[in-house]
Short mmCIF file of C-alpha atoms in Angstrom, two decimals:
data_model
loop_
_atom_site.label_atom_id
_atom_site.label_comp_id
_atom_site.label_asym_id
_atom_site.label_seq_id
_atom_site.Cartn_x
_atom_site.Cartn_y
_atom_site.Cartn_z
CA UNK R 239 2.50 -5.49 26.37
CA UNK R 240 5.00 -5.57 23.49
CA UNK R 241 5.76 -2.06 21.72
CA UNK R 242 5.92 -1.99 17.80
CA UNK R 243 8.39 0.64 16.89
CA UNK R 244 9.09 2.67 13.83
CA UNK R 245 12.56 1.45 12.13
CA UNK R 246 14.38 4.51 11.10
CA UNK R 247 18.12 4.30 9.65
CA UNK R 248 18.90 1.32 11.23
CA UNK R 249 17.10 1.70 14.46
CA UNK R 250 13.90 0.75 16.22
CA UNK R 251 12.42 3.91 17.97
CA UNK R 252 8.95 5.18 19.22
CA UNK R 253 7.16 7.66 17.10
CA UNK R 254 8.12 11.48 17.94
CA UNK R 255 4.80 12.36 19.47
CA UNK R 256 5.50 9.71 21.59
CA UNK R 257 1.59 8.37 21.77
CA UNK R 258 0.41 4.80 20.84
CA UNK R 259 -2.29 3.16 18.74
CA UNK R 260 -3.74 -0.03 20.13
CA UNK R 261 -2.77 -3.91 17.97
CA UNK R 262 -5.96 -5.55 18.85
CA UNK R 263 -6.03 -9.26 18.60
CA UNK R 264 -8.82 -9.69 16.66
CA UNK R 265 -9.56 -13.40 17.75
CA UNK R 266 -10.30 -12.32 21.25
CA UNK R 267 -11.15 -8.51 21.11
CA UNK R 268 -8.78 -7.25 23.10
CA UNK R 269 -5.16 -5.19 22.15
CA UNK R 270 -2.04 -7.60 23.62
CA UNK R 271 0.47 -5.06 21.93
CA UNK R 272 0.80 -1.00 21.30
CA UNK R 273 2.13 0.57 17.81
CA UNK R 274 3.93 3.75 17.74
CA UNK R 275 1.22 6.19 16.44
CA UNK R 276 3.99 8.43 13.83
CA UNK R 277 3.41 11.97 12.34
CA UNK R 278 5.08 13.70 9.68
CA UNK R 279 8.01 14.13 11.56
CA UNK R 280 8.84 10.69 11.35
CA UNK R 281 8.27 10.33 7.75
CA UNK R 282 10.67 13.22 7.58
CA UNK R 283 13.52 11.20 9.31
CA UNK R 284 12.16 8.05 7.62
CA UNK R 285 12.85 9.86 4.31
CA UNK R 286 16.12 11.65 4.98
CA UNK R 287 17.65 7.99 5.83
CA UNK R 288 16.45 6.17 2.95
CA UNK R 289 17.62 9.51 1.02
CA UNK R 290 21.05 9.41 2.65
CA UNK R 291 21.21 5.41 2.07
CA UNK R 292 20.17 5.81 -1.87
CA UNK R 293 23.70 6.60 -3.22
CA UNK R 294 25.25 3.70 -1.86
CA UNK R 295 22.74 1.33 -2.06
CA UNK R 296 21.91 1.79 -6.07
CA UNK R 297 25.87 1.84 -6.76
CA UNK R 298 25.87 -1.77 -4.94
CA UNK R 299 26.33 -4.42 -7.88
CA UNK R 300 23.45 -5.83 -8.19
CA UNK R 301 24.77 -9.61 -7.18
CA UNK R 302 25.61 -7.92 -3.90
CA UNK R 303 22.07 -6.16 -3.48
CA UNK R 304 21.03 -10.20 -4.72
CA UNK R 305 23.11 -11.68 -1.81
CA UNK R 306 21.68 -9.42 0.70
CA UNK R 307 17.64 -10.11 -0.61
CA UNK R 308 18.37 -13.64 -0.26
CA UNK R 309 20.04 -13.49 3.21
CA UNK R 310 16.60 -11.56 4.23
CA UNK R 311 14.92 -14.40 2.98
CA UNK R 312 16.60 -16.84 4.86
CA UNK R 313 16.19 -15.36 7.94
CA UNK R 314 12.20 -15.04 7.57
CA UNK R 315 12.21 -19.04 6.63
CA UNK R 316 14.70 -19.39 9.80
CA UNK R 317 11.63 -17.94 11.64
CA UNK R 318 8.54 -19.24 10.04
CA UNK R 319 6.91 -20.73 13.09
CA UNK R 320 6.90 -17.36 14.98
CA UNK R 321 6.27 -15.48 12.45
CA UNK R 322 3.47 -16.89 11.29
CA UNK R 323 2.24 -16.82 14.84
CA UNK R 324 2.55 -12.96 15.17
CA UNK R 325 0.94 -12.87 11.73
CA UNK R 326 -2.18 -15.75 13.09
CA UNK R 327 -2.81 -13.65 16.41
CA UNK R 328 -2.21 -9.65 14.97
CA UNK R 329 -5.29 -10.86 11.86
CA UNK R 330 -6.82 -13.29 13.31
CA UNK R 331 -6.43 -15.46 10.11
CA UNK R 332 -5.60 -19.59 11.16
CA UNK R 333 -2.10 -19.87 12.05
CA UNK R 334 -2.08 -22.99 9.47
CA UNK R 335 -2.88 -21.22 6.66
CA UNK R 336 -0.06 -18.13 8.09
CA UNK R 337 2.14 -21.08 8.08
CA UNK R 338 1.37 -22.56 4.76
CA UNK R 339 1.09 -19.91 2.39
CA UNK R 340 1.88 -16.10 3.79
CA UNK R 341 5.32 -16.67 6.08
CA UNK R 342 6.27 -18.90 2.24
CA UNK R 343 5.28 -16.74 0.50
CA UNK R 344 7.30 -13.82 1.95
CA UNK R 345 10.47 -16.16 1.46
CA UNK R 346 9.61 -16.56 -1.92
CA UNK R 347 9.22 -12.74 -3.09
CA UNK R 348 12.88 -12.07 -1.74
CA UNK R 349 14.06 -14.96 -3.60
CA UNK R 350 12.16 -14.27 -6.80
CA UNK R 351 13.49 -10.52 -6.67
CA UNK R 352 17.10 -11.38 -5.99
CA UNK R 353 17.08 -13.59 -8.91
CA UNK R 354 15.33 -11.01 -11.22
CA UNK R 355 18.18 -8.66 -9.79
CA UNK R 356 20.61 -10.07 -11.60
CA UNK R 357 18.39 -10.68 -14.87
CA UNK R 358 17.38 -7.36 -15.26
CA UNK R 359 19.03 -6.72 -19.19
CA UNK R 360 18.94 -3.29 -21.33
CA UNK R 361 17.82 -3.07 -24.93
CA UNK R 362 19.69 -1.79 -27.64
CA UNK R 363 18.83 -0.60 -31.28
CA UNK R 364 21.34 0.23 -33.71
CA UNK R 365 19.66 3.09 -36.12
CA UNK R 366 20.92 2.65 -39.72
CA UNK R 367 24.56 1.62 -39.08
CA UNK R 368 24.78 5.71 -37.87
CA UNK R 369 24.21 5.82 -34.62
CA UNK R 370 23.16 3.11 -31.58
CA UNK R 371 20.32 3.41 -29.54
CA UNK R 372 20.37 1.56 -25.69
CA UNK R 373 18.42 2.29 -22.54
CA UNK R 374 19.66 2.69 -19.34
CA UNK R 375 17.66 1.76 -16.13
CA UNK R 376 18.13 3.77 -13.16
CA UNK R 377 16.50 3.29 -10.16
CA UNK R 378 13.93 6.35 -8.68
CA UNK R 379 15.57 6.81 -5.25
CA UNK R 380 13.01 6.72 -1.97
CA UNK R 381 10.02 5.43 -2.32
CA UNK R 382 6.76 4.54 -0.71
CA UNK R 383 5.73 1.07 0.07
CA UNK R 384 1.93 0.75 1.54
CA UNK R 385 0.42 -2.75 2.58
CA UNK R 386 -2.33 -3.59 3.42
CA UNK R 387 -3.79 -5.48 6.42
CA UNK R 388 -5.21 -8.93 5.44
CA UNK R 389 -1.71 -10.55 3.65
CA UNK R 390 0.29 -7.81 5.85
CA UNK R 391 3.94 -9.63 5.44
CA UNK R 392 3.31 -11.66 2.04
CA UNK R 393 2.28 -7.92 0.25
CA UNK R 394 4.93 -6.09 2.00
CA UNK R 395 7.26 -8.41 0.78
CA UNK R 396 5.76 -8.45 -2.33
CA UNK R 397 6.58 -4.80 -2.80
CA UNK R 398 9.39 -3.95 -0.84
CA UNK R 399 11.65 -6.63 -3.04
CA UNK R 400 11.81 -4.90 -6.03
CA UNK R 401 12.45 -2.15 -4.84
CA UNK R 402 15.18 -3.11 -3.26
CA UNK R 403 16.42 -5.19 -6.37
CA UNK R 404 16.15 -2.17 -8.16
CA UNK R 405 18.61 -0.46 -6.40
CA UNK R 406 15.86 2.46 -4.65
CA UNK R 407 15.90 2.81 -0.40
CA UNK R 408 12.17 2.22 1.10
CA UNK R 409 10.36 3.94 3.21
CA UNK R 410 7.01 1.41 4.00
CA UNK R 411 3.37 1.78 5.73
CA UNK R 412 2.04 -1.31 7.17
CA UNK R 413 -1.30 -1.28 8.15
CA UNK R 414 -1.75 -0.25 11.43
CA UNK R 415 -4.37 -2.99 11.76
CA UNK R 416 -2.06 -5.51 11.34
CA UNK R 417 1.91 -4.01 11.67
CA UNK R 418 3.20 -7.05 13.82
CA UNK R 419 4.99 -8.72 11.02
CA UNK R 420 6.65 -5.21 9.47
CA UNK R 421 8.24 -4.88 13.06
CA UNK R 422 9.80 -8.10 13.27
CA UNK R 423 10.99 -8.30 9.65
CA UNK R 424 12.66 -5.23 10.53
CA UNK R 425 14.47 -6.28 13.39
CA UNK R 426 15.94 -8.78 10.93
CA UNK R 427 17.36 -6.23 8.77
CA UNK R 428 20.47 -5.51 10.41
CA UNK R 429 21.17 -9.48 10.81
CA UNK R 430 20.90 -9.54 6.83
CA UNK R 431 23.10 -7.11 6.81
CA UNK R 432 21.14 -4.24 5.23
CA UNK R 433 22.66 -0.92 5.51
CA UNK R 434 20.87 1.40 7.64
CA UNK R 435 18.19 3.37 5.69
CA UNK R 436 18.11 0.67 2.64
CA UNK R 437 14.66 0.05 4.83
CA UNK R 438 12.44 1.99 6.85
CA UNK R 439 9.40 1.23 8.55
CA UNK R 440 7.18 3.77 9.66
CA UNK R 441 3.62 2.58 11.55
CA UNK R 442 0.62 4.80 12.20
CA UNK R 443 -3.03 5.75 10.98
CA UNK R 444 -3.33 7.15 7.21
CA UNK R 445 -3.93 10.25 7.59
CA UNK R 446 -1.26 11.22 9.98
CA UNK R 447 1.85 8.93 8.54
CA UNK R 448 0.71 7.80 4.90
CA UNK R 449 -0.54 11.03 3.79
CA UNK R 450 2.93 12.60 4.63
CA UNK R 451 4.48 10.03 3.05
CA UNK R 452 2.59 10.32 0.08
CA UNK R 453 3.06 14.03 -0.20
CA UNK R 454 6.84 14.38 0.83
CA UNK R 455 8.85 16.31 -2.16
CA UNK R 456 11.80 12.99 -1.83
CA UNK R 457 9.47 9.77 -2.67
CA UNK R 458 9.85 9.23 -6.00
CA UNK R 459 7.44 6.62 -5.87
CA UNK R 460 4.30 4.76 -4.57
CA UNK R 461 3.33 1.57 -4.60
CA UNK R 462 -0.26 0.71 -2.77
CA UNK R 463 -2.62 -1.73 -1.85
CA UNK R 464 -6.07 -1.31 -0.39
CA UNK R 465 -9.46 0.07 -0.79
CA UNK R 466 -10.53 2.15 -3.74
CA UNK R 467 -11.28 5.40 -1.80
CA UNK R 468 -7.45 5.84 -0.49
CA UNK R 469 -6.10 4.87 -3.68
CA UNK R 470 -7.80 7.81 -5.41
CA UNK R 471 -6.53 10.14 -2.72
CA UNK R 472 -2.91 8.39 -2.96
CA UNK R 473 -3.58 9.37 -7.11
CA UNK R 474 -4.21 12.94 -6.79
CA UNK R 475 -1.18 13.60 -4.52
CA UNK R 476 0.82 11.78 -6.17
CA UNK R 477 -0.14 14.06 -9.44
CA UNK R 478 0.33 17.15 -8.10
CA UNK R 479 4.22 15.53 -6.98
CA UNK R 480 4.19 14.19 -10.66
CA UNK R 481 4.95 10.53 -8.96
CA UNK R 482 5.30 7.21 -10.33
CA UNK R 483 2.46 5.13 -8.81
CA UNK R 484 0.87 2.03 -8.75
CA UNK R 485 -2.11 1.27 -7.09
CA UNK R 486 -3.93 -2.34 -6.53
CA UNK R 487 -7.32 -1.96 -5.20
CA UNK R 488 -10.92 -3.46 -5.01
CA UNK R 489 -12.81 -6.32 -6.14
CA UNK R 490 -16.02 -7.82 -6.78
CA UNK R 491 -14.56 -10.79 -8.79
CA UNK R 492 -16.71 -13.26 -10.34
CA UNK R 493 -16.64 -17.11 -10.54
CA UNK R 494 -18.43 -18.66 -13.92
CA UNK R 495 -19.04 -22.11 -13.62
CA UNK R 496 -20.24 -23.77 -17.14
CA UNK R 497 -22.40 -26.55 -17.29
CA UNK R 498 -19.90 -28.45 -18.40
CA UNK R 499 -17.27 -27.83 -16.13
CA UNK R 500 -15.84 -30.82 -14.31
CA UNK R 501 -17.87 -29.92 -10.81
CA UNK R 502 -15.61 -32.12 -8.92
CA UNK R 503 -13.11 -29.57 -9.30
CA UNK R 504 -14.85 -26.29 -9.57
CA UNK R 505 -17.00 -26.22 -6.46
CA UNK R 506 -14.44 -27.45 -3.80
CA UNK R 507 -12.30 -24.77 -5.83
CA UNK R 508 -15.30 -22.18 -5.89
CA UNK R 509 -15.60 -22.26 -2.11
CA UNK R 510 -11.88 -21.76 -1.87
CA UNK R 511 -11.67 -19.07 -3.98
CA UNK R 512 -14.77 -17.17 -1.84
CA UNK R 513 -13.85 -18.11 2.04
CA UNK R 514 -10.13 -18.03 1.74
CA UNK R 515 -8.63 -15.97 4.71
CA UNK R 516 -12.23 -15.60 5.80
CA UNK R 517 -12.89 -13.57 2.25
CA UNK R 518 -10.66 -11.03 2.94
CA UNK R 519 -8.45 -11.23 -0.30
CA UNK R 520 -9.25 -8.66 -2.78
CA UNK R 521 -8.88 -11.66 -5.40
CA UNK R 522 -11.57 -13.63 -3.57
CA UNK R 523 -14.53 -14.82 -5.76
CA UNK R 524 -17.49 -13.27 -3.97
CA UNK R 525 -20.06 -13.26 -7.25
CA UNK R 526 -20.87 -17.26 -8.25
CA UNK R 527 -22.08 -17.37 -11.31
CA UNK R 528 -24.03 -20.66 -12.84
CA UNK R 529 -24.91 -21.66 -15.93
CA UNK R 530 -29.13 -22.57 -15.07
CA UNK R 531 -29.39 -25.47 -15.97
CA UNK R 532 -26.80 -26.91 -13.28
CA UNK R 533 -27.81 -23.99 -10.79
CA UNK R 534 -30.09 -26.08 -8.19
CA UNK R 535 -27.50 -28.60 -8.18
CA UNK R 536 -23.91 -26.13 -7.65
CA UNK R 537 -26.21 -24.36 -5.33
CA UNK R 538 -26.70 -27.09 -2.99
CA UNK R 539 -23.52 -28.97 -3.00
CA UNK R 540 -21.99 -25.09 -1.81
CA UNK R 541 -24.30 -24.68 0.85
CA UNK R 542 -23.08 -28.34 2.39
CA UNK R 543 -19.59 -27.58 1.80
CA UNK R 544 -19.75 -23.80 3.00
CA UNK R 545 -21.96 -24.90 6.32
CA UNK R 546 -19.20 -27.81 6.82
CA UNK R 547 -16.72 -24.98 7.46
CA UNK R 548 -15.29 -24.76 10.51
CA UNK R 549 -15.05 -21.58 12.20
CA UNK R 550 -12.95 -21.01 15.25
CA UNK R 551 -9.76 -20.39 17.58
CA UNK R 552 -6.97 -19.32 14.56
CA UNK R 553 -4.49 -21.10 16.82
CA UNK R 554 -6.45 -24.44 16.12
CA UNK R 555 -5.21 -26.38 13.50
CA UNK R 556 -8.90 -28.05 13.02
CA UNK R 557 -9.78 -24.00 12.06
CA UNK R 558 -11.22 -23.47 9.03
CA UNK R 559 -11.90 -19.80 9.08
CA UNK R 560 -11.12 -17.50 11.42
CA UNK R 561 -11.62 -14.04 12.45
CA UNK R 562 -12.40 -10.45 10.91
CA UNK R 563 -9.75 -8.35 11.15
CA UNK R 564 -10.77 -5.86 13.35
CA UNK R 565 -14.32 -4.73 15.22
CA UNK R 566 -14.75 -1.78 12.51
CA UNK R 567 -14.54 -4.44 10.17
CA UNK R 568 -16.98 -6.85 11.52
CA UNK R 569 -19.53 -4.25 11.74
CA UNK R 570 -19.58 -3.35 8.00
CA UNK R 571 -19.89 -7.06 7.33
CA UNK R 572 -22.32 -7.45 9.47
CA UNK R 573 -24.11 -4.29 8.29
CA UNK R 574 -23.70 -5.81 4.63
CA UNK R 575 -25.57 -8.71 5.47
CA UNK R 576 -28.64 -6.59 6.56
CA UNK R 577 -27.93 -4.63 3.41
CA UNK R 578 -29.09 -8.16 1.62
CA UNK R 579 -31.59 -9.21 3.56
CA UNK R 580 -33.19 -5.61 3.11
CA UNK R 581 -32.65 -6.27 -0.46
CA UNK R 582 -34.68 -9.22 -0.78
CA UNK R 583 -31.86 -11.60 -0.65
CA UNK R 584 -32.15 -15.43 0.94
CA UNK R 585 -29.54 -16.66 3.09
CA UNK R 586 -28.94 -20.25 2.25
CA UNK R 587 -26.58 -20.54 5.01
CA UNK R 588 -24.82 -18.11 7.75
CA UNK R 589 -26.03 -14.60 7.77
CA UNK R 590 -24.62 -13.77 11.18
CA UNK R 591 -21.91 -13.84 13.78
CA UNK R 592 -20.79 -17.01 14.30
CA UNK R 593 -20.38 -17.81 18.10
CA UNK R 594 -16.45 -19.26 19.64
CA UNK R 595 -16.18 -20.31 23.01
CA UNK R 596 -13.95 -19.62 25.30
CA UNK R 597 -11.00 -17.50 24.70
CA UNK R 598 -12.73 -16.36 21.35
CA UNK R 599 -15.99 -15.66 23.11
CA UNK R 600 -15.32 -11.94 22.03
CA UNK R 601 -13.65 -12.38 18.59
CA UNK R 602 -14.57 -11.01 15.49
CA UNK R 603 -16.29 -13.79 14.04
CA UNK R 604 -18.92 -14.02 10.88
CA UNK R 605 -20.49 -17.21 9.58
CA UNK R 606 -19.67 -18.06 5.76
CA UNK R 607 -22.50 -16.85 4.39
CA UNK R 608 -24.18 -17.94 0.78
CA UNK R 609 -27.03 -15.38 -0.56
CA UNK R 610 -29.00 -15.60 -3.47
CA UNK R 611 -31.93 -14.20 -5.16
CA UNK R 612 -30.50 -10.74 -5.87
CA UNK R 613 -30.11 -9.09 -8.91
CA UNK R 614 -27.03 -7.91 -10.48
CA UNK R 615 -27.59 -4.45 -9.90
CA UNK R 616 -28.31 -4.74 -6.41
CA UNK R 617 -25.78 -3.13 -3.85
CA UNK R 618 -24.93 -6.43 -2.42
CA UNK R 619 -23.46 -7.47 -6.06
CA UNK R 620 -21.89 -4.32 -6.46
CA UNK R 621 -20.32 -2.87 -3.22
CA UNK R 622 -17.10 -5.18 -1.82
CA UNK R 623 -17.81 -6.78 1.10
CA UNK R 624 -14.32 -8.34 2.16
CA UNK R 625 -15.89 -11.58 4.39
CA UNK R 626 -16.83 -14.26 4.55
CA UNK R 627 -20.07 -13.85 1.86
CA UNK R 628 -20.97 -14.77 -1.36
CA UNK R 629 -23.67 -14.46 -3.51
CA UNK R 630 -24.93 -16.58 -6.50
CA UNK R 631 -26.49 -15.66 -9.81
CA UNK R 632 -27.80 -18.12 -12.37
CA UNK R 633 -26.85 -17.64 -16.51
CA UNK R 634 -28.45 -19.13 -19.79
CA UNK R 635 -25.63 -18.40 -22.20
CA UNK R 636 -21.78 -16.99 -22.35
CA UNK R 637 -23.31 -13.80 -23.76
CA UNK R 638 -25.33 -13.13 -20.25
CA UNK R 639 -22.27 -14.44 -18.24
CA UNK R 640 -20.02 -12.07 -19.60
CA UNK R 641 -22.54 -9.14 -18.95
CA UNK R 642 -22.84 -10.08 -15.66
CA UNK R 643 -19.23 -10.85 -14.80
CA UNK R 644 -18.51 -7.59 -16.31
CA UNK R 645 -21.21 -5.35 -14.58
CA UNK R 646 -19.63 -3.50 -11.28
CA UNK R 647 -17.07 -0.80 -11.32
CA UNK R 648 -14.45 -3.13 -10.47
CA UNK R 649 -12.41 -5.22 -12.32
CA UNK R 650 -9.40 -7.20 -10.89
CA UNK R 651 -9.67 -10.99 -10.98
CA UNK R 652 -12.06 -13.65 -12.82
CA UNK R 653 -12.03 -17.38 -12.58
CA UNK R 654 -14.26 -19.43 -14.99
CA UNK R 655 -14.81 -23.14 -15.44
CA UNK R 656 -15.59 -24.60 -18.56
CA UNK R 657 -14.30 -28.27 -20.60
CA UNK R 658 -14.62 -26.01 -24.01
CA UNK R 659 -11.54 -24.70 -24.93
CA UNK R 660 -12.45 -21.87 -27.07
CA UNK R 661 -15.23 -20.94 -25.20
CA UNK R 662 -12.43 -20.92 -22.50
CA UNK R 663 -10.39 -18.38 -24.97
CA UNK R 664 -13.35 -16.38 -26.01
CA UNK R 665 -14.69 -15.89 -22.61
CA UNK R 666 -11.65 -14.80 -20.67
CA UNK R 667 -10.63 -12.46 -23.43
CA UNK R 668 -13.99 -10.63 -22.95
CA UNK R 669 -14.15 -10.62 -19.22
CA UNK R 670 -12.89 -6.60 -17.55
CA UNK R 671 -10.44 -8.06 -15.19
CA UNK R 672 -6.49 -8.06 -15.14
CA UNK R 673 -5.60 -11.99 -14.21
CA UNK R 674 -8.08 -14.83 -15.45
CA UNK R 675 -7.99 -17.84 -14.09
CA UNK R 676 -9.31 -21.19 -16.27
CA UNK R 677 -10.06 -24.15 -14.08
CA UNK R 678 -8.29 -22.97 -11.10
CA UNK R 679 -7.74 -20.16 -8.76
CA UNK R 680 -5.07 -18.51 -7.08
CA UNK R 681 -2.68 -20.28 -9.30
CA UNK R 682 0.30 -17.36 -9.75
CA UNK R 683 3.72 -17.35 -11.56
CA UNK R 684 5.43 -14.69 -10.32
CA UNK R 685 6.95 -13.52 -13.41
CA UNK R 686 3.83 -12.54 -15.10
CA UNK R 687 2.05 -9.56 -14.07
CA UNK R 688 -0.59 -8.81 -11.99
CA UNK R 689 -2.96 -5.69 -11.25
CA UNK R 690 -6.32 -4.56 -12.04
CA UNK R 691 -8.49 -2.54 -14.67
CA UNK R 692 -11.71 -0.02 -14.05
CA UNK R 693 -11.64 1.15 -10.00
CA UNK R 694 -9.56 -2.12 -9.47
CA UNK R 695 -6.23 -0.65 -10.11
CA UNK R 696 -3.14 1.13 -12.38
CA UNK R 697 -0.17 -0.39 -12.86
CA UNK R 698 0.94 -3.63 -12.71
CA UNK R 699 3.53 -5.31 -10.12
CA UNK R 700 5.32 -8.75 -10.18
CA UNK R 701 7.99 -10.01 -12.42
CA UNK R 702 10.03 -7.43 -14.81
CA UNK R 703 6.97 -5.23 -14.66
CA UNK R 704 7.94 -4.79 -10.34
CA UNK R 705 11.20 -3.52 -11.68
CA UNK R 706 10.28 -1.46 -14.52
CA UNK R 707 8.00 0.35 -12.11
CA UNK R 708 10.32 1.02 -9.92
CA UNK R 709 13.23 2.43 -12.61
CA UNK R 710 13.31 5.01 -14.79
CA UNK R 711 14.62 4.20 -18.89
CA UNK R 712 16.67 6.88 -19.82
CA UNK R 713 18.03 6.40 -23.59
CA UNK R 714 21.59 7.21 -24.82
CA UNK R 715 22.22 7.84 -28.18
CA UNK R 716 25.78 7.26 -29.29
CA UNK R 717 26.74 8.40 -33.07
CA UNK R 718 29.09 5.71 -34.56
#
């Protein structure tokens, strides 16, 4: 059974308690590897390396921190194939998809960020031929870098480059659902050539690593993805530290198909955009929303393309979807599905476990479910689910879709499909969510921003915005 170890200064090393959380593979329901289960004392070394490290690191030109980003990069592309195998069998996700679009995408952060390393300007005022103005950007020192489990590399990656652009020393939480990935991008650290400290990794349950993290006097910084509830706890300690923090949280996005939306497009893209890693992407569209008098006929072409998927073995490249994450997991979607049947809802197709045989036989599997019939205020359309369910609503007018779209507590992603351009304007500028989507989803540039509004975030990370969060401007006046 393999050991994942913490990475501390440079070196891989078992958690001081010296005890061990189970890595179940979720496809067959059964651990195949043990994680080092940490404690505050870890953080505390974690923290005092990446302290140690800071000096050195920020002072490092930033075309040599560049150089060494992009040598990190290579490596993971070097070893795509098993990493996206560790990352297939530790989530139970299909090992195409870990092939195709997180192992990539992992490559591509460390690329974008040693780029924007080197692009990172100043500004600079001159005040009335007296004096001139310019800001300086410093970076924070050690931070915190918290992923979550169902992208574990590609939003590791996704934070742990700028802060390394930026010139700050890490200290990052994987998931200990998923930490697989986080150990073996560690190991290729010291190949890259990384000092030791520039990166730690430290692996364990929230409340006895994370929360330590959170709290300790040295992080200057958090950066967080995952559910609503620990981002609110993450918020109010990292007040009381007066921290920097961003956090990227729920959703319960919705999907607004138009009447006269070209369907050939929208509903092969509409059942991407709700089933994609099995519906465990917090920018999934789990809320279809269609204009009436098109309803009967979006409904039923979903319900043949949803039943078509093909769920099974996430080493199978036929695999469509594959399975839950963990057993905890399965058993709140599961419970949600009872939720909605208690609630009145139909289930137009799924509404169960969906059975794999053999090696799967005991995986965490859920049919892709389609519901509808509920109202909007029902908790089925207002709770996140995370799997593999979605629900549809029918609309008369813009008006009601907006309402609708608009009506949970949550409010990070919205795709909508319409020919009309300025209802395409209008609509999208009305909607509560931080990205919108028009005609497509999961289309990203990773310059612009991205984060949430309401319970679905604060903050913003990607492009300039990474790096301004993880600076401080300070502003030097100079009299001429």
């Amino acid at each position: 059974m393999q050991d994942v170890l913490n990475f501390i200064d440079g070196r891989q090393t078992a958690a001081a308690s010296g005890e061990w959380l189970e890595d179940v593979d979720p496809a067959i329901g059964s651990a195949y590897a043990r994680i080092a289960s940490s404690d505050a004392r870890d953080v505390e070394r974690a923290v005092a390396a990446a302290a140690r490290a800071f000096p050195a690191w920020s002072s490092l030109p930033a075309t040599d921190r560049s150089k060494l980003l992009r040598n990190l990069a290579r490596l993971i592309e070097r070893d795509l194939q098993p990493l996206a195998r560790a990352e297939s069998i530790d989530s139970g996700k299909p090992l195409s998809v870990a092939r195709s679009v997180d192992i990539p995408r992992a490559v591509q952060n460390f690329d974008f960020f040693a780029d924007a390393a080197t692009q990172f300007s100043s500004e600079a005022h001159p005040t009335d031929e007296v004096a001139l103005n310019y800001t300086l950007r410093r970076p924070l020192g050690a931070v915190a870098c918290i992923s979550p489990w169902n992208l574990p590399l590609y939003l590791m990656t996704w934070k742990i480059a700028p802060a390394l652009a930026a010139g700050n020393t890490v200290v990052a939480k994987p998931s200990e659902v998923t930490p697989m990935t986080a150990h073996l991008l560690a190991g290729l650290c010291a190949e890259a050539g990384l000092p030791p400290g520039v990166l730690n990794v430290v692996h364990g349950l929230g409340p006895r690593a994370g929360a330590p993290l959170c709290a300790h006097r040295e992080v200057r910084a958090i950066s967080f993805t995952g559910s609503t509830r620990v981002g609110g706890e993450i918020a109010r300690e990292a007040a009381l530290g007066f921290k920097k923090v961003s956090l990227e949280m729920g959703g319960k996005n919705p999907t607004l198909i138009f009447a006269d939306a070209d369907l050939r497009e929208a509903i092969p893209e509409t059942v991407r955009a709700a089933f994609s890693n099995t519906g465990q992407i917090c920018l999934c569209g789990s809320r279809i929303l269609v204009e009436k008098s098109i309803y009967a006929r979006v409904r039923d072409e979903l319900v043949s393309r949803v039943s078509a998927l093909r769920v099974g073995d996430p080493l199978d490249p036929a695999t469509d979807q594959g399975a839950l994450v963990s057993r905890q997991h399965f058993d709140k979607v599961i419970g949600c599905l009872a939720v909605a049947r208690e609630e009145g809802g139909r289930i137009l197709c799924g509404g169960g476990k969906a059975s794999v045989p053999g090696r799967c036989a005991d995986g965490f599997f859920v049919q892709p479910t389609l519901i509808e019939g509920l109202g909007p205020a029902c908790r089925t359309n207002q709770e996140e689910i995370f799997g593999p369910v979605a629900t549809l609503l029918p609309f008369e007018s813009p008006e009601e879709a907006v309402k609708l779209a608009n009506s949970t507590r949550y409010g990070l992603s919205a795709s909508l499909w319409t020919r009309h351009l300025s209802r395409a304007h209008r609509v999208a500028a009305q909607l509560d969510a931080g990205i919108v989507w028009v005609n497509c989803w999961m289309l990203r540039d990773l310059r612009t921003p991205f984060g949430g509004v309401k319970e679905s975030g604060v903050g913003r990370e990607g492009g300039m915005d990474a790096l301004r969060f993880f600076t401080e401007p300070k502003n030097v006046c100079v009299k001429l």
